[in-house]
Coordinates of C-alpha atoms in Angstrom, one line a residue:
Chain A
G1 CA -20.3 -14.1 38.1
Q2 CA -20.7 -12.0 34.9
S3 CA -21.1 -13.8 31.2
L4 CA -22.2 -12.5 27.7
E5 CA -23.8 -15.3 25.1
Q6 CA -23.7 -14.5 21.5
P7 CA -23.7 -17.0 18.5
S8 CA -20.0 -18.1 17.7
E9 CA -20.8 -17.4 13.4
V10 CA -22.9 -16.5 11.4
T11 CA -23.2 -16.4 7.4
A12 CA -25.4 -14.2 5.1
V13 CA -25.6 -13.1 1.7
E14 CA -24.8 -9.1 0.5
G15 CA -27.8 -7.4 0.4
A16 CA -29.7 -9.2 3.1
I17 CA -30.5 -8.3 6.7
V18 CA -28.7 -10.6 9.7
Q19 CA -29.3 -10.5 13.5
I20 CA -26.7 -11.2 16.1
N21 CA -28.1 -11.5 19.6
C22 CA -26.6 -11.0 23.1
T23 CA -27.7 -12.5 26.2
Y24 CA -26.1 -11.6 29.4
Q25 CA -25.7 -12.0 33.5
T26 CA -24.0 -9.4 35.1
S27 CA -23.4 -7.4 38.6
G28 CA -24.5 -4.0 38.4
F29 CA -25.6 -3.2 34.9
Y30 CA -25.3 0.4 32.8
G31 CA -25.6 -0.3 29.2
L32 CA -24.9 -2.9 26.4
S33 CA -22.4 -1.4 23.7
W34 CA -21.7 -3.4 20.3
Y35 CA -18.4 -3.2 18.5
Q36 CA -16.4 -4.6 15.1
Q37 CA -13.2 -6.3 14.6
H38 CA -11.8 -6.9 11.5
D39 CA -9.1 -9.5 11.1
G40 CA -5.7 -8.5 12.5
G41 CA -7.0 -5.2 13.3
A42 CA -8.3 -3.4 16.8
P43 CA -12.3 -3.2 17.6
T44 CA -14.2 -0.1 17.1
F45 CA -17.0 0.8 18.8
L46 CA -21.0 0.3 16.6
S47 CA -23.3 1.4 19.2
Y48 CA -24.8 1.7 22.6
N49 CA -28.3 1.0 24.7
A50 CA -28.7 1.8 28.1
L51 CA -32.5 2.2 28.2
D52 CA -34.8 -0.2 26.7
G53 CA -35.6 -0.3 22.9
L54 CA -34.1 0.4 19.6
E55 CA -31.2 2.4 18.3
E56 CA -30.5 3.1 14.7
T57 CA -27.2 4.5 13.5
G58 CA -27.4 3.7 9.4
R59 CA -27.6 0.8 8.3
F60 CA -27.0 -0.9 12.1
S61 CA -29.2 -0.8 15.2
S62 CA -29.0 -1.9 18.5
F63 CA -31.8 -3.4 20.7
L64 CA -31.6 -3.8 24.6
S65 CA -34.6 -5.7 27.2
R66 CA -33.4 -5.2 30.0
S67 CA -36.1 -7.0 31.9
D68 CA -35.1 -10.0 29.2
S69 CA -31.1 -9.2 29.5
Y70 CA -31.2 -9.2 25.5
G71 CA -29.8 -7.4 23.2
Y72 CA -29.1 -7.6 19.4
L73 CA -27.5 -6.2 16.7
L74 CA -29.5 -6.1 13.4
L75 CA -27.2 -5.7 10.2
Q76 CA -29.1 -4.2 6.8
E77 CA -28.3 -3.9 3.3
L78 CA -24.9 -6.2 4.2
Q79 CA -21.6 -5.1 2.4
M80 CA -19.0 -7.7 1.7
K81 CA -16.8 -5.2 3.9
D82 CA -19.1 -6.3 6.7
S83 CA -17.1 -9.4 6.9
A84 CA -15.8 -9.4 10.7
S85 CA -16.6 -10.3 14.4
Y86 CA -18.7 -8.5 16.5
F87 CA -18.8 -8.1 19.9
C88 CA -21.3 -7.1 22.5
A89 CA -20.3 -5.5 25.6
V90 CA -21.7 -4.5 29.3
R91 CA -20.8 -2.2 31.6
A92 CA -20.6 -4.0 34.8
D93 CA -20.3 -3.0 38.2
T94 CA -20.0 -0.5 41.0
G95 CA -19.7 2.6 38.9
G96 CA -20.1 0.9 35.3
F97 CA -16.4 1.2 34.9
K98 CA -15.7 -2.2 33.7
T99 CA -16.5 -3.6 30.5
I100 CA -16.6 -6.8 29.6
F101 CA -17.0 -8.2 26.5
G102 CA -18.8 -11.3 24.8
A103 CA -16.7 -14.0 23.0
G104 CA -17.9 -12.4 19.4
T105 CA -19.7 -13.4 16.7
R106 CA -18.0 -13.6 13.4
L107 CA -20.2 -13.2 10.2
F108 CA -19.2 -13.7 6.9
V109 CA -20.8 -11.9 3.8
K110 CA -21.2 -14.0 0.9
A111 CA -21.8 -12.5 -2.5
Chain B
S1 CA -10.8 12.6 20.4
Q2 CA -8.3 10.3 22.1
T3 CA -5.0 8.4 20.5
I4 CA -3.8 5.6 21.7
H5 CA -0.2 4.2 21.4
Q6 CA 0.8 1.1 22.2
W7 CA 4.3 -0.5 22.0
P8 CA 5.8 -2.6 21.1
A9 CA 3.6 -4.2 18.2
T10 CA 5.2 -7.6 18.0
L11 CA 7.5 -9.6 20.1
V12 CA 8.7 -12.9 20.9
Q13 CA 9.5 -13.7 23.9
P14 CA 11.3 -17.2 25.9
V15 CA 9.1 -18.5 28.4
G16 CA 10.5 -17.2 32.1
S17 CA 11.7 -13.9 30.0
P18 CA 10.2 -10.5 31.7
L19 CA 7.9 -8.5 30.1
S20 CA 6.7 -5.0 29.5
L21 CA 4.3 -3.1 27.1
E22 CA 3.6 0.2 27.6
C23 CA 0.1 2.4 26.8
T24 CA 0.2 6.3 26.4
V25 CA -3.0 8.2 25.8
E26 CA -3.1 11.9 23.9
G27 CA -6.0 14.2 24.0
T28 CA -8.2 13.5 27.3
S29 CA -6.6 13.7 31.0
N30 CA -7.7 11.3 33.6
P31 CA -9.0 8.8 31.4
N32 CA -10.1 5.2 32.2
L33 CA -8.2 3.4 30.9
Y34 CA -7.6 -1.0 29.7
W35 CA -5.8 -4.1 29.3
Y36 CA -7.8 -6.6 27.6
R37 CA -6.1 -9.7 26.2
Q38 CA -7.4 -11.3 23.1
A39 CA -6.5 -15.4 21.8
A40 CA -6.4 -16.2 18.5
G41 CA -10.0 -16.4 17.3
R42 CA -11.7 -15.3 20.6
G43 CA -12.7 -13.1 22.5
L44 CA -11.8 -10.0 25.1
Q45 CA -10.6 -11.1 28.2
L46 CA -10.1 -7.6 30.7
L47 CA -7.2 -7.9 32.4
F48 CA -7.1 -5.1 34.3
Y49 CA -8.5 -1.5 34.3
S50 CA -7.6 1.7 36.1
V51 CA -9.7 5.1 36.9
G52 CA -6.8 7.1 37.8
I53 CA -3.0 7.3 38.8
G54 CA -2.0 4.1 41.2
Q55 CA -5.7 3.1 40.6
I56 CA -5.2 -0.7 39.5
S57 CA -8.4 -3.3 39.0
S58 CA -7.6 -6.5 38.3
E59 CA -9.9 -9.0 37.3
V60 CA -7.7 -12.2 36.2
P61 CA -5.3 -13.4 38.9
Q62 CA -1.8 -14.4 37.2
N63 CA 1.1 -13.9 36.7
L64 CA 0.8 -10.6 34.9
S65 CA 0.6 -6.9 36.4
A66 CA -0.1 -3.3 35.7
S67 CA 0.9 0.6 37.0
R68 CA -0.2 3.2 35.9
P69 CA 2.7 5.6 36.9
Q70 CA 1.0 8.6 34.9
D71 CA -2.1 9.8 34.3
R72 CA -2.2 9.0 30.5
Q73 CA 0.3 5.9 30.8
F74 CA -0.6 2.3 31.8
I75 CA 2.2 -0.5 31.8
L76 CA 1.1 -4.1 31.3
S77 CA 4.4 -6.4 33.2
S78 CA 5.4 -9.3 34.1
K79 CA 8.2 -11.0 35.3
K80 CA 8.1 -14.5 34.1
L81 CA 6.1 -15.5 30.7
L82 CA 4.0 -18.4 30.7
L83 CA 3.6 -20.3 27.9
S84 CA -0.4 -19.8 27.7
D85 CA 0.6 -15.8 27.9
S86 CA 0.9 -15.7 24.4
G87 CA -2.5 -13.3 22.7
F88 CA -3.1 -9.9 21.4
Y89 CA -2.6 -7.2 23.4
L90 CA -5.1 -4.3 23.8
C91 CA -4.9 -1.1 25.6
A92 CA -8.3 0.9 25.8
C93 CA -9.1 4.2 26.7
G94 CA -12.8 5.0 28.1
D95 CA -14.2 8.7 26.7
F96 CA -16.4 10.4 29.7
S97 CA -20.2 9.8 27.7
G98 CA -22.8 8.0 29.5
A99 CA -21.4 5.0 27.5
N100 CA -18.2 4.8 28.3
V101 CA -17.2 4.3 24.3
L102 CA -14.0 2.3 24.4
T103 CA -11.3 3.4 21.9
F104 CA -8.4 1.3 21.3
G105 CA -4.2 0.7 20.4
A106 CA -3.5 -1.1 17.8
G107 CA -2.5 -4.0 20.2
S108 CA 0.6 -5.9 20.5
R109 CA 0.6 -9.3 19.5
L110 CA 3.2 -11.5 21.9
T111 CA 4.4 -14.9 21.5
V112 CA 5.7 -17.0 23.6
L113 CA 7.8 -19.7 22.8

């Protein structure tokens, strides 16, 4: 089967750094992505890792270790507007067209 | 860039009634299209995806079906709704990058009573 595991909830203070972990089990693997979703809205793309290592995009970074089937999203200099749900997603199966999402991590940023 | 149009935005339907949710895409050709369902406070469950006209892959056997009658049109249907079909339905379109970045529509919130 295919599954992704991530923590259900994380709380942090404004200005801090937070890491959201994701472990996955899939048949076929073409990359790990991260999406952000604010309440009532649609998910929006944040980052993507196809190869091992760290990808940095502004305050957000994402890491992948394919040998460990593990990745994380790192959010720095947290702002109140970062309060949202964060989903890891894998492209899997033959051709990599199937994209499976984790259950999401709810991030609460406190002042 | 792609634009996803989804409708209706909200609907309330009785158990046993039919369903039709529509999704159209602008700004691209021959896209990969997806239907996801999200229960309140939960993750996104992949229901169907399509890599071309008439090509539908079903992920969750249930009373829902999908069709792609045109290149940029993706329809989610049911002949008889169940209470468990309530949720937030999202249509998405993949781009042609190596990441297959998904762009989502605004969603359709379905309540089955």
